[in-house]
PDB file of C-alpha atoms in Angstrom:
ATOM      1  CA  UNK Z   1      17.545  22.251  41.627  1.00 38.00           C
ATOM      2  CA  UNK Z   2      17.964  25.573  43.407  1.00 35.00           C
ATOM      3  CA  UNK Z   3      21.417  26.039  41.527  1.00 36.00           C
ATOM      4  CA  UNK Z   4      19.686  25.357  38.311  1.00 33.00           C
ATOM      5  CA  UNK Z   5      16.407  27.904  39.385  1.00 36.00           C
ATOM      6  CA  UNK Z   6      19.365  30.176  40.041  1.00 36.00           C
ATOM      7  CA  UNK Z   7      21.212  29.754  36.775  1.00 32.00           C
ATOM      8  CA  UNK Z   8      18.169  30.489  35.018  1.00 31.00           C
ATOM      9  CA  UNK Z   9      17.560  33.679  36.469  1.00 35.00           C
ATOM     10  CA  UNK Z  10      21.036  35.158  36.119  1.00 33.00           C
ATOM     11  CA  UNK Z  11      20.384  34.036  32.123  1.00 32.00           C
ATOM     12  CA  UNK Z  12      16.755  35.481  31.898  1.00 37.00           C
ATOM     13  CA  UNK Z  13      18.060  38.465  33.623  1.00 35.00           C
ATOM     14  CA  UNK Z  14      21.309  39.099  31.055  1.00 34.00           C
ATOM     15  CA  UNK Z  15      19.239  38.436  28.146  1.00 34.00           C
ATOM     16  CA  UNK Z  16      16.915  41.337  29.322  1.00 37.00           C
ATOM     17  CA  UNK Z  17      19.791  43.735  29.729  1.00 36.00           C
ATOM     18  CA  UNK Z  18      21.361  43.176  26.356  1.00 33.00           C
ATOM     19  CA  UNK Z  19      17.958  42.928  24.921  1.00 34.00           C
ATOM     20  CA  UNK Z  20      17.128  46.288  26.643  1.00 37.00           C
ATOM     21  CA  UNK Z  21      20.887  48.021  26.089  1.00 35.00           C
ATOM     22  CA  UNK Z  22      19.982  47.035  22.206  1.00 34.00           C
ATOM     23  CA  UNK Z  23      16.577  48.188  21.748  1.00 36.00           C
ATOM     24  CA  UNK Z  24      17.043  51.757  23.752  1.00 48.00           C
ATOM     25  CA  UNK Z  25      20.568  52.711  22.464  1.00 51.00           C
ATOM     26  CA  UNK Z  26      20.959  50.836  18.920  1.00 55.00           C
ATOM     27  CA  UNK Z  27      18.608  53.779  17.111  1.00 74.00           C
ATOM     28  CA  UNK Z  28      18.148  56.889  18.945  1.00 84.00           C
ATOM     29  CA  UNK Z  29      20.245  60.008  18.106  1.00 89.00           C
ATOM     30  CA  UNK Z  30      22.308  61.410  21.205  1.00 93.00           C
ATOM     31  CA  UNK Z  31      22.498  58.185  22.469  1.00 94.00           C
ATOM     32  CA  UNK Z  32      25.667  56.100  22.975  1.00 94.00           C
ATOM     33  CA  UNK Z  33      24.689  53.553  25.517  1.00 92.00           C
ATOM     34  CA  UNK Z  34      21.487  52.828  27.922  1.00 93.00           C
ATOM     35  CA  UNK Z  35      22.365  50.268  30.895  1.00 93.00           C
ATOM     36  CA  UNK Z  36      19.798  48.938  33.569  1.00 94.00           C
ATOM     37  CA  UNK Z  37      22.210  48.047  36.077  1.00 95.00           C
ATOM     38  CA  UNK Z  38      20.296  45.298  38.420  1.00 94.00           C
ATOM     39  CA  UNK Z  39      21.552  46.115  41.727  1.00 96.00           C
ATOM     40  CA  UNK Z  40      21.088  44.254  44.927  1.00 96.00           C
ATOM     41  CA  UNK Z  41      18.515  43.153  47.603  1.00 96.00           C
ATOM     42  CA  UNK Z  42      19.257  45.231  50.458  1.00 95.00           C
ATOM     43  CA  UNK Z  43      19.094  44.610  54.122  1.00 93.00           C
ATOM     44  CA  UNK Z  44      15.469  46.212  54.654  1.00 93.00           C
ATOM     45  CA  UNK Z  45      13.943  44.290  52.109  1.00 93.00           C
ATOM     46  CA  UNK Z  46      14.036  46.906  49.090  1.00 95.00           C
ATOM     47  CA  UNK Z  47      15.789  46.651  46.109  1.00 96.00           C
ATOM     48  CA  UNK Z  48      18.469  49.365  44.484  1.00 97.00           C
ATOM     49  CA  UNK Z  49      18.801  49.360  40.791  1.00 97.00           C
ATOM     50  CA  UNK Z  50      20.020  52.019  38.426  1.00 96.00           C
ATOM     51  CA  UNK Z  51      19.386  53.373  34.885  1.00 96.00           C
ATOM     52  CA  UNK Z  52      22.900  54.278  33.217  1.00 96.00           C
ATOM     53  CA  UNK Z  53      22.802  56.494  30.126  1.00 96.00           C
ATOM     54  CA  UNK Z  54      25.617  57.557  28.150  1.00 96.00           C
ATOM     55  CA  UNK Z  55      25.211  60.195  25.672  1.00 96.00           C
ATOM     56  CA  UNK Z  56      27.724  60.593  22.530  1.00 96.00           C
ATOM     57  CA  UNK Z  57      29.549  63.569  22.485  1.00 96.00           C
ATOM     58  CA  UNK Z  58      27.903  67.325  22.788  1.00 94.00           C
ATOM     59  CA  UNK Z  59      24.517  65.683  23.866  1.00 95.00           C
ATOM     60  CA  UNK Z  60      22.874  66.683  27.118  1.00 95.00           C
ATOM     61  CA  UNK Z  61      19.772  65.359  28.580  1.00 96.00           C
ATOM     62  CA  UNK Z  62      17.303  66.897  31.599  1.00 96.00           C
ATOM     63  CA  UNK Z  63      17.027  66.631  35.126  1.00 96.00           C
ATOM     64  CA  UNK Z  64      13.576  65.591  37.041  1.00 95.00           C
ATOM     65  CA  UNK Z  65      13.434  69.792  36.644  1.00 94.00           C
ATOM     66  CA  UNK Z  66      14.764  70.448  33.541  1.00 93.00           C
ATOM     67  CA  UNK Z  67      14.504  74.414  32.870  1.00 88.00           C
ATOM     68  CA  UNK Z  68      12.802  76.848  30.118  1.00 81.00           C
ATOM     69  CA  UNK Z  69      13.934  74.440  27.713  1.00 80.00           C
ATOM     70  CA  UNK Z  70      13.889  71.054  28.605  1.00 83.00           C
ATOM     71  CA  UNK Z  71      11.933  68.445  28.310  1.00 87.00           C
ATOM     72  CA  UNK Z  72      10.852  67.221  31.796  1.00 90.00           C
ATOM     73  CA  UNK Z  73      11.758  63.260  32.552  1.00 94.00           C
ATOM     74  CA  UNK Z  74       8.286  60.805  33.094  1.00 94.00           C
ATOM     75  CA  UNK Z  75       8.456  57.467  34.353  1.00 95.00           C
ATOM     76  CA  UNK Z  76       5.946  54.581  33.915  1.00 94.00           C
ATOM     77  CA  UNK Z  77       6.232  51.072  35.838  1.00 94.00           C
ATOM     78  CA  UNK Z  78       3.509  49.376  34.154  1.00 93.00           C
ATOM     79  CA  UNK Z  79       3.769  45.527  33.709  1.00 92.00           C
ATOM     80  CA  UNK Z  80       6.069  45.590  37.191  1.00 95.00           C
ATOM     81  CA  UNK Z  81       5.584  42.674  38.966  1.00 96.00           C
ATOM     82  CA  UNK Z  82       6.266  42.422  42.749  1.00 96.00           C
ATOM     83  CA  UNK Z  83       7.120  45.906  43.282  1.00 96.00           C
ATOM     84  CA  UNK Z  84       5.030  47.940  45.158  1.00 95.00           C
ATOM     85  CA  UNK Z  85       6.573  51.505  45.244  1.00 95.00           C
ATOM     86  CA  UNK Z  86       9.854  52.721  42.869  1.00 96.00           C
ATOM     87  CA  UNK Z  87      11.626  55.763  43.751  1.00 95.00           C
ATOM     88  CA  UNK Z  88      14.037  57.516  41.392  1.00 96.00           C
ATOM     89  CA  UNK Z  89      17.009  59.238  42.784  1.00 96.00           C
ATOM     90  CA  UNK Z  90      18.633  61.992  40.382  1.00 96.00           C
ATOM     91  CA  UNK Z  91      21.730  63.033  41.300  1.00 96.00           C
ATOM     92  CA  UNK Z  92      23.382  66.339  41.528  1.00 97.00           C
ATOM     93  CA  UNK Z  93      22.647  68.135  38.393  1.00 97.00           C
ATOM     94  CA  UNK Z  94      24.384  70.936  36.593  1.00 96.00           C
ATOM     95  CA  UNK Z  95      23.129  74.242  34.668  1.00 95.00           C
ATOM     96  CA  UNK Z  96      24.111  74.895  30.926  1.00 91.00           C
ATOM     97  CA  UNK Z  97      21.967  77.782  28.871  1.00 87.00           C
ATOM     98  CA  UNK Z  98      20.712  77.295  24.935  1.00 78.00           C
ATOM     99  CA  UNK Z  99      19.480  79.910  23.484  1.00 77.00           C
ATOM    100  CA  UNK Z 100      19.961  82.491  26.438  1.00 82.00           C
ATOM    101  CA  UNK Z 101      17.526  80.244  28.304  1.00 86.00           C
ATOM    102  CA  UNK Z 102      18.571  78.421  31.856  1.00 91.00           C
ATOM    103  CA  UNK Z 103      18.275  74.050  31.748  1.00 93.00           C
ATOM    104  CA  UNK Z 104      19.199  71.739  34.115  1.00 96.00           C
ATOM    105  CA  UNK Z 105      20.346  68.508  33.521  1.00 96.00           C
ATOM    106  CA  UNK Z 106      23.749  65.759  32.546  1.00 97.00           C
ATOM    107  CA  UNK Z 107      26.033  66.344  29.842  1.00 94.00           C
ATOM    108  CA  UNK Z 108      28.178  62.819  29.187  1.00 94.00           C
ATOM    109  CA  UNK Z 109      26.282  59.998  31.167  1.00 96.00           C
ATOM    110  CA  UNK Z 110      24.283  59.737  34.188  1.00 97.00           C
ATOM    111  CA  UNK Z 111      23.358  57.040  36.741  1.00 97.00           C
ATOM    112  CA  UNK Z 112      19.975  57.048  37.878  1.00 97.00           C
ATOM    113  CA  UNK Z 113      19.751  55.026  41.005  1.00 97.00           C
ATOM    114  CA  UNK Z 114      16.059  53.462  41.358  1.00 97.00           C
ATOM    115  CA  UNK Z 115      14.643  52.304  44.814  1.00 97.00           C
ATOM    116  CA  UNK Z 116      12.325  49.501  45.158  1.00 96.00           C
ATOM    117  CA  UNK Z 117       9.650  48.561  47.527  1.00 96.00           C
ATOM    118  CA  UNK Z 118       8.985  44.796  46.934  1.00 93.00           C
ATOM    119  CA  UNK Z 119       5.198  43.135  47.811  1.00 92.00           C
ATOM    120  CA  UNK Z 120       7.131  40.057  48.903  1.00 89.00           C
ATOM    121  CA  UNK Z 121      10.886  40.948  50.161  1.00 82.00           C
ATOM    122  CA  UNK Z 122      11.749  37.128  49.509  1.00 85.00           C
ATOM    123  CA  UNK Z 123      11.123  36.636  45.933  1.00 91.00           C
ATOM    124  CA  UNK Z 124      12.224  38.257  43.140  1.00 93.00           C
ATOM    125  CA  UNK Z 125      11.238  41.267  41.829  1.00 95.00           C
ATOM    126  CA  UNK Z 126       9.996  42.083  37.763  1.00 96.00           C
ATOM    127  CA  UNK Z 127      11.294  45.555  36.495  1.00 95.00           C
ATOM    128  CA  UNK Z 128       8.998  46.695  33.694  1.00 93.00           C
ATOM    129  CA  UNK Z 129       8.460  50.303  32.345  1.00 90.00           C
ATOM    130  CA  UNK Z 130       9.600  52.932  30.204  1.00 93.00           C
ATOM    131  CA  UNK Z 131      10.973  56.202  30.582  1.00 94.00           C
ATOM    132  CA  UNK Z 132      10.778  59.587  28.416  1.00 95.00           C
ATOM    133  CA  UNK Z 133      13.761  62.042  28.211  1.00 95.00           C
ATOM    134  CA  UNK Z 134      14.532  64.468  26.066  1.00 95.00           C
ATOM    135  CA  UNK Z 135      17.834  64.745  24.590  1.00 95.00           C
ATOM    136  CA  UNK Z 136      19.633  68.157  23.005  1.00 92.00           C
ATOM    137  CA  UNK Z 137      22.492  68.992  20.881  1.00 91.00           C
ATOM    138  CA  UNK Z 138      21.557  71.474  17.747  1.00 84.00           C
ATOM    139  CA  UNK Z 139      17.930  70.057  18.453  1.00 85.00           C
ATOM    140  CA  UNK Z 140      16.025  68.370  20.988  1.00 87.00           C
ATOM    141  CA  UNK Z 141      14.162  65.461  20.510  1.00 90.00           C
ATOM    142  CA  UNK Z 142      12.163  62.986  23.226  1.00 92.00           C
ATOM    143  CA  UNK Z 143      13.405  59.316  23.111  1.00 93.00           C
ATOM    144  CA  UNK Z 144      11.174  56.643  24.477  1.00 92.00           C
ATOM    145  CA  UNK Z 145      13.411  54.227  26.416  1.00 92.00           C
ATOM    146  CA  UNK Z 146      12.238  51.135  27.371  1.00 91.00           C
ATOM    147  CA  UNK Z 147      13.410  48.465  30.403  1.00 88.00           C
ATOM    148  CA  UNK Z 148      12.631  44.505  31.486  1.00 91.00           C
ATOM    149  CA  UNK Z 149      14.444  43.017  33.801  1.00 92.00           C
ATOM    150  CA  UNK Z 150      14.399  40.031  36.765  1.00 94.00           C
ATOM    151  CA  UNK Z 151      15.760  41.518  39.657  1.00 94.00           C
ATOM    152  CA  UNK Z 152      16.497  38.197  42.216  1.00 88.00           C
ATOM    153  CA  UNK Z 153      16.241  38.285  45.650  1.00 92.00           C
ATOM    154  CA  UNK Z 154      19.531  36.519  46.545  1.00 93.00           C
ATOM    155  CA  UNK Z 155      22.130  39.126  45.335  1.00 94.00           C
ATOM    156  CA  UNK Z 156      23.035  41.828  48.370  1.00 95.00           C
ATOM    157  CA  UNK Z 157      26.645  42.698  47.235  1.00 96.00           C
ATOM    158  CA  UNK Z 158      26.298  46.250  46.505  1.00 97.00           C
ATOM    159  CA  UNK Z 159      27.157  47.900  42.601  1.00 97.00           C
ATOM    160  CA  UNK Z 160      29.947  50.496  42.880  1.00 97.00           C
ATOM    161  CA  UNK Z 161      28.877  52.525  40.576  1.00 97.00           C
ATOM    162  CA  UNK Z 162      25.098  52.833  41.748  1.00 97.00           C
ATOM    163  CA  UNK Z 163      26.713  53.156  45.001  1.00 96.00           C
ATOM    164  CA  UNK Z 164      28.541  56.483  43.519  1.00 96.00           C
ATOM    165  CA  UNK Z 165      25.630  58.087  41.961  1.00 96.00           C
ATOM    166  CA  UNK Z 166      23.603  57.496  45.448  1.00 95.00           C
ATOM    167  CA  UNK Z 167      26.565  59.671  47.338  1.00 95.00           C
ATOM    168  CA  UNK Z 168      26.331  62.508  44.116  1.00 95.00           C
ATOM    169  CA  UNK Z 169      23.371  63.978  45.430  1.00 95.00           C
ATOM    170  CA  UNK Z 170      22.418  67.209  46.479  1.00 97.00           C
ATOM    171  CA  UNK Z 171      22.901  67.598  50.092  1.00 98.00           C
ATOM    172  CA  UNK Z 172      19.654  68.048  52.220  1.00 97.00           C
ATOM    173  CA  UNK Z 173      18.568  70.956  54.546  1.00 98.00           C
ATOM    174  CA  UNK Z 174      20.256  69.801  57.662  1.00 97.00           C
ATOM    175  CA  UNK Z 175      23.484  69.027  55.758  1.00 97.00           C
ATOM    176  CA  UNK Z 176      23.813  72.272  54.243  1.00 98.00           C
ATOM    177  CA  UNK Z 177      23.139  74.159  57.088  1.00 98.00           C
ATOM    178  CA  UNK Z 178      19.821  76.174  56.381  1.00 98.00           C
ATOM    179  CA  UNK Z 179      18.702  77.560  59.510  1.00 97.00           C
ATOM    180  CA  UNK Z 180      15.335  78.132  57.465  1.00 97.00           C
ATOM    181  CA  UNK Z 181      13.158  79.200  54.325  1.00 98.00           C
ATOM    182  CA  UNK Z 182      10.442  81.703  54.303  1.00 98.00           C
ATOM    183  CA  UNK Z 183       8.032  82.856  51.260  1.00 97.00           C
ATOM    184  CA  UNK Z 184       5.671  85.206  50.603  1.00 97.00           C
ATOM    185  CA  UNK Z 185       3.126  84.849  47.784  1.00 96.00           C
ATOM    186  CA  UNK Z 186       1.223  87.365  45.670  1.00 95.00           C
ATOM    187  CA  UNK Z 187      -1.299  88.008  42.444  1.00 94.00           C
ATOM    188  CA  UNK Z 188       0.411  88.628  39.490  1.00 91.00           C
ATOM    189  CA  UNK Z 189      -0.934  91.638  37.552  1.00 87.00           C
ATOM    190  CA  UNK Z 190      -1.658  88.960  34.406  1.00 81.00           C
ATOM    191  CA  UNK Z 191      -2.088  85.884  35.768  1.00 87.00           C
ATOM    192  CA  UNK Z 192      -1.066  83.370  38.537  1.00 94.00           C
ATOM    193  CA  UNK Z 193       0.962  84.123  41.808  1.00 96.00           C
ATOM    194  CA  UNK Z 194       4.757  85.634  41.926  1.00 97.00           C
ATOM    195  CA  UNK Z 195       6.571  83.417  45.076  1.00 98.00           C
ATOM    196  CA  UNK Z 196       9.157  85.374  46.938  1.00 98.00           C
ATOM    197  CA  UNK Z 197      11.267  83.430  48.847  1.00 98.00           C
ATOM    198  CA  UNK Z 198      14.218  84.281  51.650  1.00 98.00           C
ATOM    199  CA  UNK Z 199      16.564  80.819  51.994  1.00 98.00           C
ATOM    200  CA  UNK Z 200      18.976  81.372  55.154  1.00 98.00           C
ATOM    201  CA  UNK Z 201      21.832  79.358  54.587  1.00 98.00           C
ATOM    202  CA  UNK Z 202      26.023  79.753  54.036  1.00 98.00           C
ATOM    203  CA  UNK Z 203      26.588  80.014  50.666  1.00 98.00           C
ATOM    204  CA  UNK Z 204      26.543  76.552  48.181  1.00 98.00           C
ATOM    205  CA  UNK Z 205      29.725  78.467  46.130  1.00 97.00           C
ATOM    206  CA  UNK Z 206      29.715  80.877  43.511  1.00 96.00           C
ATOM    207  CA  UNK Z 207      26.971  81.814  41.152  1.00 96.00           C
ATOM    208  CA  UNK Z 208      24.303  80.098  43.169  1.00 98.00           C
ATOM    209  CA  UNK Z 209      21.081  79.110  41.250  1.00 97.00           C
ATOM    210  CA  UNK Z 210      18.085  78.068  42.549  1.00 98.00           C
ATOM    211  CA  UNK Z 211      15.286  75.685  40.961  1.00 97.00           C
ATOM    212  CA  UNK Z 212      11.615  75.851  42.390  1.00 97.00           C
ATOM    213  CA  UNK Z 213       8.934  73.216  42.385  1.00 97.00           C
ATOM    214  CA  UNK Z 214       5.368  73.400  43.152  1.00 96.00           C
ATOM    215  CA  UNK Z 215       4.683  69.316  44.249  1.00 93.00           C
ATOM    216  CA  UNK Z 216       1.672  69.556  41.414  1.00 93.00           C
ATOM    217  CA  UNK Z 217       2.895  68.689  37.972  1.00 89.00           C
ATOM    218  CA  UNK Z 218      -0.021  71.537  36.709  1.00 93.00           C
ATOM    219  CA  UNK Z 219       1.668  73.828  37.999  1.00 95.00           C
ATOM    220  CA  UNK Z 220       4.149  75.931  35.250  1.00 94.00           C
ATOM    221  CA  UNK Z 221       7.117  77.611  37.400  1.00 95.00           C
ATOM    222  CA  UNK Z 222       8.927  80.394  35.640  1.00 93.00           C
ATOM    223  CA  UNK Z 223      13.199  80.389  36.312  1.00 93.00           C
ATOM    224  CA  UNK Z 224      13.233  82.361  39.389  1.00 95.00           C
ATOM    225  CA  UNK Z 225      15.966  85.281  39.927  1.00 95.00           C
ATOM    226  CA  UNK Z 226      17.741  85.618  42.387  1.00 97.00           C
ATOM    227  CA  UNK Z 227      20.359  87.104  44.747  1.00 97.00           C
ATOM    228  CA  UNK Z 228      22.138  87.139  47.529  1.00 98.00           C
ATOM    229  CA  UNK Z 229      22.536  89.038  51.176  1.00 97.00           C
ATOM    230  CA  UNK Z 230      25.091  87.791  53.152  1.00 97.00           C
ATOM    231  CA  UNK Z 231      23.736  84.802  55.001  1.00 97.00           C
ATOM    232  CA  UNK Z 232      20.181  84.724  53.030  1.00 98.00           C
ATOM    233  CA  UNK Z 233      19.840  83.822  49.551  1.00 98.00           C
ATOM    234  CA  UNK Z 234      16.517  85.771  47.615  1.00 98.00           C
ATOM    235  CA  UNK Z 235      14.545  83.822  45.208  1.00 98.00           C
ATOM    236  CA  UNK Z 236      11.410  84.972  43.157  1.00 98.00           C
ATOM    237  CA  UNK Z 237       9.090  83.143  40.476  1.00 97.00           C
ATOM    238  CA  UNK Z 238       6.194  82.839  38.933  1.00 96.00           C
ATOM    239  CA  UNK Z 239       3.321  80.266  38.930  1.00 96.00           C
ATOM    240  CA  UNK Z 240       0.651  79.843  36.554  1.00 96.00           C
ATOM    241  CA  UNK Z 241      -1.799  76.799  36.009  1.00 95.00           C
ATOM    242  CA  UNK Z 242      -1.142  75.326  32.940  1.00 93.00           C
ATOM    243  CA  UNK Z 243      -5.019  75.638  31.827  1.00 94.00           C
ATOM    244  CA  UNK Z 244      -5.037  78.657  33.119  1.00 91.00           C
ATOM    245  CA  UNK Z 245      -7.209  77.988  36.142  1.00 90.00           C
ATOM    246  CA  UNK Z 246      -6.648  79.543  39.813  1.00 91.00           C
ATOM    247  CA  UNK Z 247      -5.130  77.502  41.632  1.00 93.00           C
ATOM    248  CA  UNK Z 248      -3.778  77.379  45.592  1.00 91.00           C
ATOM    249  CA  UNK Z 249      -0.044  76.763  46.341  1.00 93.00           C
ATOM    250  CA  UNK Z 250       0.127  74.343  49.194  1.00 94.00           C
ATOM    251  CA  UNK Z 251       3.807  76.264  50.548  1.00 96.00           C
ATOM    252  CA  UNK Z 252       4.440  72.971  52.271  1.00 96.00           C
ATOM    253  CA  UNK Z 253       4.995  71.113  48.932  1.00 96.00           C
ATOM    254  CA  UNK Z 254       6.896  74.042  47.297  1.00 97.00           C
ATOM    255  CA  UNK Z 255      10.338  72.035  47.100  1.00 98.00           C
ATOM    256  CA  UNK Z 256      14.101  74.437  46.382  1.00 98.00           C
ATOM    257  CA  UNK Z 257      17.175  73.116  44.721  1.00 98.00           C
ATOM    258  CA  UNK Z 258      20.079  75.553  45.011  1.00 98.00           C
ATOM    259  CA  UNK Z 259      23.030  74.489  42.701  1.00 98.00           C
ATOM    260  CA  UNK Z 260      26.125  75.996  43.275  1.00 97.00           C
ATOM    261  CA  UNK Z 261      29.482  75.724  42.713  1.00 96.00           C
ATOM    262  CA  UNK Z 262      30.263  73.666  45.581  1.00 96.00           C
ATOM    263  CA  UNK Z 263      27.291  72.048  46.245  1.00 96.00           C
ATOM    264  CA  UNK Z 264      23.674  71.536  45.823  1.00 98.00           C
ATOM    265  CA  UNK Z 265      21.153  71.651  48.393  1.00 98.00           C
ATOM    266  CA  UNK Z 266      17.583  70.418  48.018  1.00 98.00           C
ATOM    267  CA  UNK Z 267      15.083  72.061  50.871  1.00 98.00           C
ATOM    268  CA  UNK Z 268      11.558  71.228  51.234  1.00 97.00           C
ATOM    269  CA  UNK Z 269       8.721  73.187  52.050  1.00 97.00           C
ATOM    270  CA  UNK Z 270       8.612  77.140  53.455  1.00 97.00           C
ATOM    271  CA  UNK Z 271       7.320  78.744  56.301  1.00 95.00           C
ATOM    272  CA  UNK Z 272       4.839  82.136  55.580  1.00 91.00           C
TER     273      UNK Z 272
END
């Protein structure tokens, strides 16, 4: 009986992959393949699962930050069962320009690893939910992409390639060696506040550039400029409300991704 319990669920769980490969990938320009790799149960209790997208040739999609340009990434889990909390983990992105204007995102394919909290660690957890991306050759276009899947409890061998995308991420503060991140804020003559920011840390290689965040999706954030001085790297940006309301910038949720050539480094929060 418990073989037979399994059996079904490995069958309910590849007909919702092909069903779901199908449905996202079959129609949608740009698009050459959508995977939702199930993962494994890992030791903790949570899950790991992954999104794999492949674009055809000369399309790029956007990164949880996506630039001037792009068309920012949105998640919804409604119709999950079981899960309590999902965390998406983008990997290390790169920068391409259209149009003279800065984007950040994938060219080719990308794994998106997904971390789950389960409401019950023993049983088996339902993946249900869409995501919106935008995807950009001579155009861009959003494409609605949607996933259902059984992820079961009793699998804890761990996917390779998941397991790849979770080490291709940018490295964090500690691991980079910032010795620490300091910003100064002021009115803008028209509008909203211009951030100045001083980021000590050794250099990530080459043309370093650096992606701010304000932790409130209200929030519009212009490309920042920046520069460096030996051992500190200068970063400063605009802020505006999207309604055009005042607003306060909480500096502890102000969140830095430098991209370089050798690395990337994501940095949270900055001291006054």
């Amino acid at each position: 009986m418990t073989h037979l319990r399994s059996l079904i669920s490995t069958l309910a769980l590849a007909m919702c992959l092909l069903t779901t490969t199908f449905a996202m990938a079959g129609n949608t320009p740009g698009l050459s393949k959508v995977e939702l790799r199930p993962g494994w149960r890992m030791a903790d209790g949570t899950h790991m699962a992954a999104l794999h997208i492949v674009l055809e040739p000369g399309w790029k999609t956007y990164w949880r930050a996506p630039g001037d340009v792009g068309i920012p990434p949105q998640f919804s889990w409604d119709g999950s069962e079981n899960i309590q909390a999902v965390s998406a983990n983008w990997p290390t992105p790169v920068v391409f320009f259209e149009q003279g204007m800065r984007s950040v995102g994938y060219t080719s394919e990308v794994v998106i690893p997904l971390h789950m909290t389960a409401q019950s660690s023993g049983a088996a957890m339902h993946l249900q939910g869409a995501l919106q991306i935008g995807l950009c050759k001579d155009i861009c276009i959003p494409a609605n992409l949607a996933f259902n899947a059984v992820l079961p409890a009793d699998v804890t061998r761990p996917d390779p390639v998941i397991a790849a995308a979770m080490t291709n991420r940018p490295y964090s503060a500690r691991e980079a060696g910032v010795l620490g991140v300091t910003c100064s804020i002021e009115a803008a003559t028209d509008g909203g506040l211009v951030l100045h920011a001083k980021i000590n840390m050794p250099s990530a290689g080459g043309i370093e550039y650096v992606v701010v965040e304000a932790g409130n999706p209200r929030l519009w954030v212009a490309e920042p400029d920046s520069h460096r001085d030996g051992m500190t790297l200068h970063a400063s940006t605009r802020l505006m409300h999207v309604d055009g309301r005042s607003f306060v910038l909480d500096r502890s949720t102000l969140r830095f991704t430098v991209i370089g050539e050798s690395r990337a480094v994501d940095i949270l929060g900055c001291a006054s």
